[in-house]
Coordinates of C-alpha atoms in Angstrom, one line a residue:
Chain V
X1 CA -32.1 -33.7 23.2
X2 CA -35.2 -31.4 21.9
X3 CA -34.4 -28.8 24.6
X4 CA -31.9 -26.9 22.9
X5 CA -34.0 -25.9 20.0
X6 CA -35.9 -24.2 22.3
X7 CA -33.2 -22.5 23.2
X8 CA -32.0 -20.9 19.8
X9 CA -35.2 -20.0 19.4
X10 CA -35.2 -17.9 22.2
X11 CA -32.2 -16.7 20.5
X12 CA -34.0 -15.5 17.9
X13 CA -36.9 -14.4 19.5
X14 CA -34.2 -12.4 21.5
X15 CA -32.7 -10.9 18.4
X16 CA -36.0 -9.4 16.9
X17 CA -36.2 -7.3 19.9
X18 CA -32.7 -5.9 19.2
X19 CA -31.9 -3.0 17.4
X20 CA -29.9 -4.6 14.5
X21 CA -26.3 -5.4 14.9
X22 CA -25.9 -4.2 11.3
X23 CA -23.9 -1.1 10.6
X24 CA -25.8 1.1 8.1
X25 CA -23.1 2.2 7.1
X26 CA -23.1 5.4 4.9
X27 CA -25.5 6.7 7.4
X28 CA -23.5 5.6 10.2
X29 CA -19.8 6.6 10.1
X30 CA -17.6 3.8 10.8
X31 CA -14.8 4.4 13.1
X32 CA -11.6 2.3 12.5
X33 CA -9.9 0.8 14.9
X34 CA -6.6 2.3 17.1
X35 CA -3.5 1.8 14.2
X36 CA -5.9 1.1 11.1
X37 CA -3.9 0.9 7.8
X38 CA -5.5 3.8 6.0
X39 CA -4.4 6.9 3.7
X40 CA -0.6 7.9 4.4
X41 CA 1.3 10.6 3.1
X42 CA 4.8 11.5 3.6
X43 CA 5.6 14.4 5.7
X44 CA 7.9 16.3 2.9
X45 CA 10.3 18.3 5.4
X46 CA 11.4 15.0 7.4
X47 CA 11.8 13.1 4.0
X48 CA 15.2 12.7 3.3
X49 CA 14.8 10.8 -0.2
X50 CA 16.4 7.7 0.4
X51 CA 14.0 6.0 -2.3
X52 CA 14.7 2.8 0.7
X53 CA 10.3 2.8 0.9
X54 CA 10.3 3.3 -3.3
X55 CA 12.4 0.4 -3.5
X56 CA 11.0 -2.1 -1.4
X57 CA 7.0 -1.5 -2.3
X58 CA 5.8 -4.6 -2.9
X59 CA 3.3 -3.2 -6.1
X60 CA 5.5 -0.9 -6.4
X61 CA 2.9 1.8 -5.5
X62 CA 5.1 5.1 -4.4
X63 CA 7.3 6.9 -7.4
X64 CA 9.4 9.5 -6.2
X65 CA 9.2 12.6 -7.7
X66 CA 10.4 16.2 -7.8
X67 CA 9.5 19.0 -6.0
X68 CA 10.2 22.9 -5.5
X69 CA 10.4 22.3 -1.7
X70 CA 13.1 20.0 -1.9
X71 CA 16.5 19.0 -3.1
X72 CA 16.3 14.8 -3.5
X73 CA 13.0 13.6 -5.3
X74 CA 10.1 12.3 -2.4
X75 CA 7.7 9.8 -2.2
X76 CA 4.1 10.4 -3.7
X77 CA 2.0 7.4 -2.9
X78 CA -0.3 5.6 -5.6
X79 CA -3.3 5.0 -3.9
X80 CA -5.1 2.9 -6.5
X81 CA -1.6 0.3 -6.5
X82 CA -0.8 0.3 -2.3
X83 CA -2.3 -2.7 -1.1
X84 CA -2.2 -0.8 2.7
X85 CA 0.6 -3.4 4.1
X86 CA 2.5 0.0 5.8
X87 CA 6.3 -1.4 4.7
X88 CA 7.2 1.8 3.9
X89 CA 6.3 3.0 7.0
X90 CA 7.9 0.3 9.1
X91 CA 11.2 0.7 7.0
X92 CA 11.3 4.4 7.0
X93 CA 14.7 5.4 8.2
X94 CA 13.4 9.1 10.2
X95 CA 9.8 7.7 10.7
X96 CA 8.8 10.4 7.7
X97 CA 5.2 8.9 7.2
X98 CA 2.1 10.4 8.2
X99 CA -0.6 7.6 8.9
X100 CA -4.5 8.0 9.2
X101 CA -7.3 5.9 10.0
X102 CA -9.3 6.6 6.2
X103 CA -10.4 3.7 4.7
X104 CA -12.9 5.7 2.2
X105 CA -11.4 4.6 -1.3
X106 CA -14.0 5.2 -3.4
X107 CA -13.9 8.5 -5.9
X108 CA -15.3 9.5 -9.2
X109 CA -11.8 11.3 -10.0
X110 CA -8.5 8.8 -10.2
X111 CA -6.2 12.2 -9.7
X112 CA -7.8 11.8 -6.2
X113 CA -5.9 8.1 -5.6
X114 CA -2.4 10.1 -5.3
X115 CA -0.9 10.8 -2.1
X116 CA 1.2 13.8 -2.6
X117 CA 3.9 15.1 0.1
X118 CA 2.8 17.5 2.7
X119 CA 5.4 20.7 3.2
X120 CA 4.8 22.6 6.2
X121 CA 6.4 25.9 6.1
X122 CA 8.5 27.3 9.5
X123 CA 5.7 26.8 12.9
X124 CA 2.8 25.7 11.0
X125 CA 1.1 22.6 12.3
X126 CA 0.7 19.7 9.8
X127 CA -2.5 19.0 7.9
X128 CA -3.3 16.1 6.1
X129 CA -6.2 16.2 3.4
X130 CA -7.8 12.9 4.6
Chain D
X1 CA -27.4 -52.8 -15.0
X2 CA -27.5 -49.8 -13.3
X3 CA -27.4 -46.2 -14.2
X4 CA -24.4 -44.1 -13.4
X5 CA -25.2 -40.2 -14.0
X6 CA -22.9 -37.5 -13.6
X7 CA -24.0 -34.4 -11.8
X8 CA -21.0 -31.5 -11.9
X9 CA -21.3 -29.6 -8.9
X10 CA -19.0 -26.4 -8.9
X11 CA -17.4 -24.9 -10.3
X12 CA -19.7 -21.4 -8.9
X13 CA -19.5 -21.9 -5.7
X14 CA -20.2 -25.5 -4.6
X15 CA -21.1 -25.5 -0.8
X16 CA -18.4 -23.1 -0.6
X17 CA -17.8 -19.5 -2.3
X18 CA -14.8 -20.9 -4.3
X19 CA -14.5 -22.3 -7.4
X20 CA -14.3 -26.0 -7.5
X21 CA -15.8 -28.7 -9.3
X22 CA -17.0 -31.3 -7.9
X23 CA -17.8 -34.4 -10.5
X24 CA -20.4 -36.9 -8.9
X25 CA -21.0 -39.8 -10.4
X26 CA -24.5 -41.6 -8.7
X27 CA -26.3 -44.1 -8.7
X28 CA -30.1 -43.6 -8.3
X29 CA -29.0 -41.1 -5.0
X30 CA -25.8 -42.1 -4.0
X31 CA -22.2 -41.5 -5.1
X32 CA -20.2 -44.0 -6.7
X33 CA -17.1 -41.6 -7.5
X34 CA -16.1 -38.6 -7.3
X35 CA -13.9 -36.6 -9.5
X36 CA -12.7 -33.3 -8.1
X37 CA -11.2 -30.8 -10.4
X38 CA -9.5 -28.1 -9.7
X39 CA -7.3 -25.0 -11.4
X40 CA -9.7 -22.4 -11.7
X41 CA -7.9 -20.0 -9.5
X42 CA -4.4 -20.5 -10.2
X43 CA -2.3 -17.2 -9.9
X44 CA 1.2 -18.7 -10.4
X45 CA 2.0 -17.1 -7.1
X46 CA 5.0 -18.9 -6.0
X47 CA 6.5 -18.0 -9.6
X48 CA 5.6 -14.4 -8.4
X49 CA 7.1 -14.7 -5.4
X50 CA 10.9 -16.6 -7.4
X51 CA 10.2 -13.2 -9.4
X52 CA 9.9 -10.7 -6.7
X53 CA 12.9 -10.0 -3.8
X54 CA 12.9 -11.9 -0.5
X55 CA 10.6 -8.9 1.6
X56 CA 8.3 -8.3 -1.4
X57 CA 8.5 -12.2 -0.9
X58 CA 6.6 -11.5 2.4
X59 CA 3.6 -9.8 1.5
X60 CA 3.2 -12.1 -1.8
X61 CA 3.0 -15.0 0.8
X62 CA 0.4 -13.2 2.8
X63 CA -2.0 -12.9 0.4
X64 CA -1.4 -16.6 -1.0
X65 CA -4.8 -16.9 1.4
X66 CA -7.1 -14.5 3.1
X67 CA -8.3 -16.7 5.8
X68 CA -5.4 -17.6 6.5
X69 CA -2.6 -15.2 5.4
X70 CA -0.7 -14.9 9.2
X71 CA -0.1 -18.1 9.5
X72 CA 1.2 -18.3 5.3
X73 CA 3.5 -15.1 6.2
X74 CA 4.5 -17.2 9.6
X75 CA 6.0 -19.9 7.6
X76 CA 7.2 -17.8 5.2
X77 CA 9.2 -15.5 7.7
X78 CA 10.1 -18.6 9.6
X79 CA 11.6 -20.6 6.6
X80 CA 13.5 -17.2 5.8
X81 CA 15.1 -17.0 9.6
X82 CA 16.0 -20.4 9.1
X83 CA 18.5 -19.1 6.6
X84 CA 19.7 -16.4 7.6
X85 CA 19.8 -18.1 11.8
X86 CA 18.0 -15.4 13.3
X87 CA 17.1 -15.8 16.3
X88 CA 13.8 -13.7 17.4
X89 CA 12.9 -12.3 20.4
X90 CA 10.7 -13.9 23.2
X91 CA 8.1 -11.5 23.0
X92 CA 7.8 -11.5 19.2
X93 CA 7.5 -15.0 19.5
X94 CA 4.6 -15.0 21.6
X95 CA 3.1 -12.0 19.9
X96 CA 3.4 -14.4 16.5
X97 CA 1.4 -17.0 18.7
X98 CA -1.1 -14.4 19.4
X99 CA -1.9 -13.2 15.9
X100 CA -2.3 -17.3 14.8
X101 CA -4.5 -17.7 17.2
X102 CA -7.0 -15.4 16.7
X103 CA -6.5 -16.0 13.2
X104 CA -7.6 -19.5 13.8
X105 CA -10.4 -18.5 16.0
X106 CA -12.0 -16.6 13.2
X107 CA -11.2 -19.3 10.3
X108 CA -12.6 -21.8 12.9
X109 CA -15.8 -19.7 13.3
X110 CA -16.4 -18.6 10.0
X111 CA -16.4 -22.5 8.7
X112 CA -18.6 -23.8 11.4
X113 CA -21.2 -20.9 10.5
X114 CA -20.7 -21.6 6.8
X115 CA -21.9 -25.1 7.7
X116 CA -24.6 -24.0 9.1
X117 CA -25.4 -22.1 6.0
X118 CA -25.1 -25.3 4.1
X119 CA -27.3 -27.4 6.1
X120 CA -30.0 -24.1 5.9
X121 CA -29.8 -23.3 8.9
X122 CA -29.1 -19.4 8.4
X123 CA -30.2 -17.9 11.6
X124 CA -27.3 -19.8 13.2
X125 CA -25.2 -18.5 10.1
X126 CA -25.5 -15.3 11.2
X127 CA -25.2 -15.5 14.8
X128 CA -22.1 -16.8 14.8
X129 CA -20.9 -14.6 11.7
X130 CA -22.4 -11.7 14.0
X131 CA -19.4 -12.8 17.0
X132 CA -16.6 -13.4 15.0
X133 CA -16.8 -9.7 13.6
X134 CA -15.6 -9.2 16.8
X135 CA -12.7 -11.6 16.4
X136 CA -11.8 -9.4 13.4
X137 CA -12.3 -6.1 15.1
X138 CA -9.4 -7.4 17.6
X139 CA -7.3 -8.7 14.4
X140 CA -7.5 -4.8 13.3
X141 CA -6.7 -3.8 16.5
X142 CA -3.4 -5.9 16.8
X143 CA -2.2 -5.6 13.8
X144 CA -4.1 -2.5 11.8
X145 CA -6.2 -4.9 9.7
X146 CA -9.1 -6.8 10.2
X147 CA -8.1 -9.6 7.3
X148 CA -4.5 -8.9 6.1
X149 CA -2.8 -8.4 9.2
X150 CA 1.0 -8.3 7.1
X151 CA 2.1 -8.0 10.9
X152 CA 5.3 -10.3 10.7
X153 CA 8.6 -8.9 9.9
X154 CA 12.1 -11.3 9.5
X155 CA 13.4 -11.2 13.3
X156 CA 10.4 -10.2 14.5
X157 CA 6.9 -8.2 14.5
X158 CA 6.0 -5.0 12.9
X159 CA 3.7 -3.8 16.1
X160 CA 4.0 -4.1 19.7
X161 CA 1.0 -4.5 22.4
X162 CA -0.3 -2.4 25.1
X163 CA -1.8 -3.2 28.4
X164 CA -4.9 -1.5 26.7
X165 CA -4.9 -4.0 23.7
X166 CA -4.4 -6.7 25.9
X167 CA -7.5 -5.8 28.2
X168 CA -9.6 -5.1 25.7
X169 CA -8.5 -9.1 24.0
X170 CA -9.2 -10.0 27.1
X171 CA -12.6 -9.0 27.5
X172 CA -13.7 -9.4 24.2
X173 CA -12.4 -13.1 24.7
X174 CA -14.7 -13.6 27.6
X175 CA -17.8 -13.0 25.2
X176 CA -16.9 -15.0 22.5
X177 CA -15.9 -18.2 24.6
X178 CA -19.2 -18.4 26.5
X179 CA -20.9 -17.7 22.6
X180 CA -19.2 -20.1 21.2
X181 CA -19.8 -22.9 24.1
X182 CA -23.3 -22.0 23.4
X183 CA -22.7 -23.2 19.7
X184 CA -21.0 -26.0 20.8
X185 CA -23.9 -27.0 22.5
X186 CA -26.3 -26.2 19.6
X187 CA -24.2 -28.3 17.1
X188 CA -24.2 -31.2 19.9
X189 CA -27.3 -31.4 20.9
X190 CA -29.8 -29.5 17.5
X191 CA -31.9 -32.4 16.0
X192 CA -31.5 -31.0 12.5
X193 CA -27.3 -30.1 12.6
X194 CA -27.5 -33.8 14.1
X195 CA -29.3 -35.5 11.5
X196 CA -27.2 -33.9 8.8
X197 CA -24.0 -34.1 10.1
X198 CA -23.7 -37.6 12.1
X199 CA -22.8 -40.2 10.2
X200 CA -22.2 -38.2 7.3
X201 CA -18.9 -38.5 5.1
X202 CA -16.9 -41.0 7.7
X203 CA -13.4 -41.3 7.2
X204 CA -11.9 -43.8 9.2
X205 CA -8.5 -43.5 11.3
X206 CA -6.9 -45.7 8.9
X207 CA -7.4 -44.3 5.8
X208 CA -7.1 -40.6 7.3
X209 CA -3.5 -41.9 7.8
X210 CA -3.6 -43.5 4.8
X211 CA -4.7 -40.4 3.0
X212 CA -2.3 -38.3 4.4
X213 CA -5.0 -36.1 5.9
X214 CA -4.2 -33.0 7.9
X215 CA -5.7 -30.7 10.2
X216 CA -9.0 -31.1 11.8
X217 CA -9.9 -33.2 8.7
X218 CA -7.6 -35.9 10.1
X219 CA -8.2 -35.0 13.8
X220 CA -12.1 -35.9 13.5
X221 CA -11.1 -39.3 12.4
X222 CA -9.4 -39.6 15.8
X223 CA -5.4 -39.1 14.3
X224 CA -3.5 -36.9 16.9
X225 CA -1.9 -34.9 14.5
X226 CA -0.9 -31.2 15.3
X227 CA 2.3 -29.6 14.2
X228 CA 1.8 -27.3 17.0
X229 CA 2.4 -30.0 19.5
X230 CA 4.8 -32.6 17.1
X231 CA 6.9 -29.8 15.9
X232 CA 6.5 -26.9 18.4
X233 CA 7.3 -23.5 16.6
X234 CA 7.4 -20.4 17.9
X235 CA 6.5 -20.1 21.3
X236 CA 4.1 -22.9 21.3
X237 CA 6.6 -24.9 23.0
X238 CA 6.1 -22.8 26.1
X239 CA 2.4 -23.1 26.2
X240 CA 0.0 -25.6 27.6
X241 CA -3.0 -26.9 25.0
X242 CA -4.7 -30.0 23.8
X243 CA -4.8 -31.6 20.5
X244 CA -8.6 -31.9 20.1
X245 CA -9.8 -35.5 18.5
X246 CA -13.0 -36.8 18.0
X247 CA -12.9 -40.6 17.0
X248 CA -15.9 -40.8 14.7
X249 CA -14.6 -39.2 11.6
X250 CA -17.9 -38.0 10.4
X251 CA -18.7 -34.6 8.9
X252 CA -20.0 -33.7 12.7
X253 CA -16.9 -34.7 14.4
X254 CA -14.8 -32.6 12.1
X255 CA -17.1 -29.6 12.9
X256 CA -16.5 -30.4 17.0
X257 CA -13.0 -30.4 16.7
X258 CA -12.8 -27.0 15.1
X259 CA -15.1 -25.8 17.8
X260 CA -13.0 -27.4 20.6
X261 CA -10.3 -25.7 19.2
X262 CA -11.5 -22.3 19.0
X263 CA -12.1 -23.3 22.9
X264 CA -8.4 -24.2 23.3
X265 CA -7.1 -21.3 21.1
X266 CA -8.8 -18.8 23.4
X267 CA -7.0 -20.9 26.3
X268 CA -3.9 -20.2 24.5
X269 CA -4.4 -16.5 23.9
X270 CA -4.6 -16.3 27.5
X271 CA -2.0 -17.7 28.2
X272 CA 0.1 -15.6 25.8
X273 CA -1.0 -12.3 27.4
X274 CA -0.5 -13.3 31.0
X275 CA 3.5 -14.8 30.2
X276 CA 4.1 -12.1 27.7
X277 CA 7.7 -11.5 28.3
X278 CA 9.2 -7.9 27.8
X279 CA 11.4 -6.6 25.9
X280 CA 12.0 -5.7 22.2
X281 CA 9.9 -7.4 19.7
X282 CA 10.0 -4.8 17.1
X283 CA 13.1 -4.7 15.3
X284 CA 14.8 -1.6 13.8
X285 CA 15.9 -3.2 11.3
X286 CA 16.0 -6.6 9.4
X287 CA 18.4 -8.6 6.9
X288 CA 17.5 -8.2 3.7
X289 CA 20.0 -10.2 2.0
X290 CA 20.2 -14.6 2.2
X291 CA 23.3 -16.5 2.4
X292 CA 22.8 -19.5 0.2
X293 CA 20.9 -22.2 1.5
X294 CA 17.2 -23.9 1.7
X295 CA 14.9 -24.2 4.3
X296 CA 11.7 -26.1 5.2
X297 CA 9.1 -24.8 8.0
X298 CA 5.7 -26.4 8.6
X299 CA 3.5 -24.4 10.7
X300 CA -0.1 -25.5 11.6
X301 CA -3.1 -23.6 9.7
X302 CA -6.6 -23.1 10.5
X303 CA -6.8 -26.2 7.9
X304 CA -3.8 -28.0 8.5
X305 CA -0.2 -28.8 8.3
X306 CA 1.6 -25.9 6.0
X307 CA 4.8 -26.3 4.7
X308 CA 7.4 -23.7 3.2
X309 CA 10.0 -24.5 1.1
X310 CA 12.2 -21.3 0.3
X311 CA 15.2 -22.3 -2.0
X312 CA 17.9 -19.5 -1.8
X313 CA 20.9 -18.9 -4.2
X314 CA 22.5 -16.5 -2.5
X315 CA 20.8 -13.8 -5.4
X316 CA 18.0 -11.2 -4.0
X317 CA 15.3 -13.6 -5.5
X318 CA 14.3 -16.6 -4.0
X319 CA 15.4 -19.5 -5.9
X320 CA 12.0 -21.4 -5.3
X321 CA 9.1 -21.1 -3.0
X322 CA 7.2 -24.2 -2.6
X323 CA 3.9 -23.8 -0.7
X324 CA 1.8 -27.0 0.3
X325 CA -1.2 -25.7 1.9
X326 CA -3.3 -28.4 4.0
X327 CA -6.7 -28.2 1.7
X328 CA -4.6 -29.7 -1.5
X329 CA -4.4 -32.8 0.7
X330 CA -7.5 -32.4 3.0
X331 CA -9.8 -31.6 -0.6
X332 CA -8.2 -34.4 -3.1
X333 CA -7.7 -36.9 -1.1
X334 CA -10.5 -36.6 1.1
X335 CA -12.9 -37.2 -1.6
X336 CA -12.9 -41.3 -0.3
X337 CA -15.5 -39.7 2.3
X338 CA -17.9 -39.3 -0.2
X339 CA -18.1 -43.1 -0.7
X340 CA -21.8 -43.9 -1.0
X341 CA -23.4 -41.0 0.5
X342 CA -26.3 -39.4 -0.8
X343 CA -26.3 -36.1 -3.1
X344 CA -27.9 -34.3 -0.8
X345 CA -25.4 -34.5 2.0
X346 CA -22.3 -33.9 -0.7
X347 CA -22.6 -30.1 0.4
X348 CA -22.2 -31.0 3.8
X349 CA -18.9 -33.3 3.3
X350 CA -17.5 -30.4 1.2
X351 CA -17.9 -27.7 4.1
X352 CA -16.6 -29.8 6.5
X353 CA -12.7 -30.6 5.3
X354 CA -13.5 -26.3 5.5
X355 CA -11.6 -26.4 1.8
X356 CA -9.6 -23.0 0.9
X357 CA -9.4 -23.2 -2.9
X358 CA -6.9 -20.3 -3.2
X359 CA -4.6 -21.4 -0.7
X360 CA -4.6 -25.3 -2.5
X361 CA -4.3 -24.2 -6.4
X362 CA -1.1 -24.4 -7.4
X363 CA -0.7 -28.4 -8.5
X364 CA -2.6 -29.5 -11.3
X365 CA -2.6 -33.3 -10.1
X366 CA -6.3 -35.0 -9.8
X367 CA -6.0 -38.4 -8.0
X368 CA -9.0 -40.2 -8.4
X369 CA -10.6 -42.4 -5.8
X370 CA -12.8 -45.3 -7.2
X371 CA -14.1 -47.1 -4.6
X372 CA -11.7 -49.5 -4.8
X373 CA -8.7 -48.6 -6.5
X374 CA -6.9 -45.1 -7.0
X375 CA -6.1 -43.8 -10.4
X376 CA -4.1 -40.7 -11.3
X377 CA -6.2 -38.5 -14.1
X378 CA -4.1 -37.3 -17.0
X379 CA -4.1 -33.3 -17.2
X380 CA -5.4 -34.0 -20.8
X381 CA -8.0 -35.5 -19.9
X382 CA -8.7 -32.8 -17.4
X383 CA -8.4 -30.5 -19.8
X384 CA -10.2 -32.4 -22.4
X385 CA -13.0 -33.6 -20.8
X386 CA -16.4 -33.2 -22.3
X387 CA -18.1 -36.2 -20.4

């Protein structure tokens, strides 16, 4: 019966020796996981405005709005309301949504928290601020 | 004549990091009555939810809990595809069963660390708060979160699995199954976790019954209770587990059954990935739209039996959601535990019916447990009461 505390205490003797499992964390980037819910924008040329991922936000986070680039208004994401659940890039009818891995929220500027459309002009690769 | 004091514990986090209040009535050192009150962190989220479409509906339910949010969408999506008789595919089915589960494995480890916490034993706290990070890590993985997983869809899942995911569960699995046999043997066997735990807050098989107890809460008092076995949702039906009782129904058998489960749960996992049908689980598409009609799903949480009640009138909006999580039941009525222990251990009996107050506020109803007889308290004298 008084065996095992022996054994957590080897346990912890064990830990000391190890380099923490702590992640100090602005020191030491963090990498997501594969598919992590971060930062999206919508990839302006394959939007085709349906509103169908305006409509069905749940905090009503993206407002579509007007561009030179494009006839029908497209999505501009609202950082500070999206709660990350990615329903508007599961319902996305031509798969228009760029998705990253950034889970860095904080800034000292709230113009930051928008995610505007990206346009790529004719061959150019696609670059997404985050 | 004796003297009764009153010691309010709560409502900043008593045992747990929620706000509850816990009124104790003693006696010199033990408890003659207990008054629990609760309300602090009502959101009116099932009005949200009446207000809000049948999707939106979705994510509202999800975050009804963060512990447990899959198993809250589950229920959700399941009372939903009750209405609308959609069938879902195999391996969404078993993919649901996959997400629970290690939902529950991380609920289940987090609770038996925070009870550790309690009983001050930290080093243990953080140990096993240090292996079920990597229970989270795989919840990200599967479903690209490591709390809200928001990874069900109506008729289906929102993600699909790899080999590579599945090896990498797998593995990770393998680690956290012989850790957590180790702390199964620490919270058998430790003098300390054994003098605070056994004997501590009994409940008896009769008055778990009596008390409509769910969950592991009822399970520790020896009731074979499971809704995953009674009621087999899902794909659960395919799959081979145990319900886990302990007969004792003392604080420390309720803590062994939610380890055993985590055991049993892993089991399951297993089994999910290695009958893992193919085929689509991922829908294109999903109905939006309800025909009239109403619906009732139960599903088993970390915590216990939780029930959906979707009411739909054939409008975009739900008519009524009606949640009954398993702490309202496990939390109010479990208070007859408390019955003549000592202050000191009233910590300890909190932590273990592993109360969510989040998921249970959204009834203000106090029954009151004298040691005798059962009274209901008034909400005006709730409200009103200055001692």
């Amino acid at each position: 019966m008084r065996l095992p505390k022996a054994a957590l205490l080897r346990e912890v003797l064990s830990n000391l020796l190890r380099r923490p499992v702590t992640i100090e964390y602005p020191k030491v980037p963090i990498e997501p996981e594969r598919g992590f819910r971060g930062r999206h924008v919508v990839d302006g040329n394959k939007c085709i405005g349906c509103r169908l991922c305006a409509v069905e936000c749940p905090t009503g986070a993206i407002e579509m709005r007007k561009y030179p680039q494009k006839e029908k208004p497209v999505p501009v994401i609202h950082y500070d309301l999206c709660i990350f659940c990615y329903h508007c890039v599961y319902v996305c009818p031509v798969k228009a949504y760029i998705t990253t891995g950034n889970r860095y929220m904080p800034t000292p500027d709230r113009g930051e928290m928008v995610g505007e459309p990206v346009f790529k002009s004719e061959g150019e690769n696609i670059k997404v601020k985050y | 004549m004796s003297h009764v004091v009153e010691i309010p514990v709560g409502p900043q986090h008593p045992a747990l990091h929620e706000p509850i209040l816990f009124r104790l009535l003693v006696e010199g050192e033990r408890i003659v009555r207990v008054v629990p009150s609760i309300g602090y962190n009502h959101r009116g989220i099932e009005k949200l939810a009446e207000t809000n479409t049948f999707v939106k509906g979705l994510y509202i339910c999800g975050r009804v809990c963060g512990i447990c949010n899959i198993v809250h969408a589950t229920t959700y999506t399941m009372a939903i595809e009750r209405i609308q008789g959609v069938e879902v595919p195999p391996r969404a089915r078993y993919l649901r069963v996959l997400v629970n589960e290690l939902e529950r494995i991380h609920s289940h480890m987090l609770i038996v660390a925070v009870m550790a916490e309690v009983l001050g034993f930290e080093s243990l706290f953080m140990l096993i708060m240090r292996d079920r990070e990597a229970v989270m890590q795989l919840k990200e993985l599967v479903t690209g979160n490591r709390v809200l997983g928001d990874y069900l869809i109506f008729g289906g899942v929102r993600r699909d699995i790899d080999d590579a995911v599945a090896h990498r569960i797998l593995r990770t699995l393998d680690h956290i199954e012989e850790r957590v046999r180790y702390y199964r043997r620490v919270f058998e066997e430790d003098v300390t976790i054994n003098k605070r735990l056994r004997g501590v807050g009994p409940i008896s098989r009769a008055e778990a019954v009596r008390y409509c107890l769910v969950g592991p809460t009822a399970r520790g008092s020896g009731v074979e209770t499971d809704v995953r076995a009674e009621d087999p949702y899902e794909a659960y039906g395919e799959l081979e587990f145990n319900v886990v009782t302990y007969p004792d129904g003392d604080s420390w058998s309720r803590m062994m059954v939610r380890i055993d489960e985590i055991l049993e749960s892993i089991e399951i996992i297993r089994q999910v990935l290695k009958r893992l049908p193919q085929g689509q689980a991922v829908p294109k598409t999903f109905k939006r739209a309800l025909p009239k009609g109403e619906a009732i799903a139960r599903a088993e949480a970390p915590r216990g039996e939780l029930v959906y009640h979707v009411i739909s009138d054939g409008k975009p909006t739900p008519y009524r959601v009606k949640i009954r999580t398993p702490s309202m039941a496990n939390v109010i009525n479990g208070i007859v535990a408390f019955k003549d222990a000592y202050i000191a251990d009233a910590p300890a009996i909190i932590a273990s019916f592993d109360p969510c107050i989040s998921c249970m506020e959204r009834v203000v109803e106090v029954v009151d447990l004298d040691k005798r007889k059962s009274t209901v308290v008034s909400l005006r004298e709730l409200a009103g009461w200055r001692g």
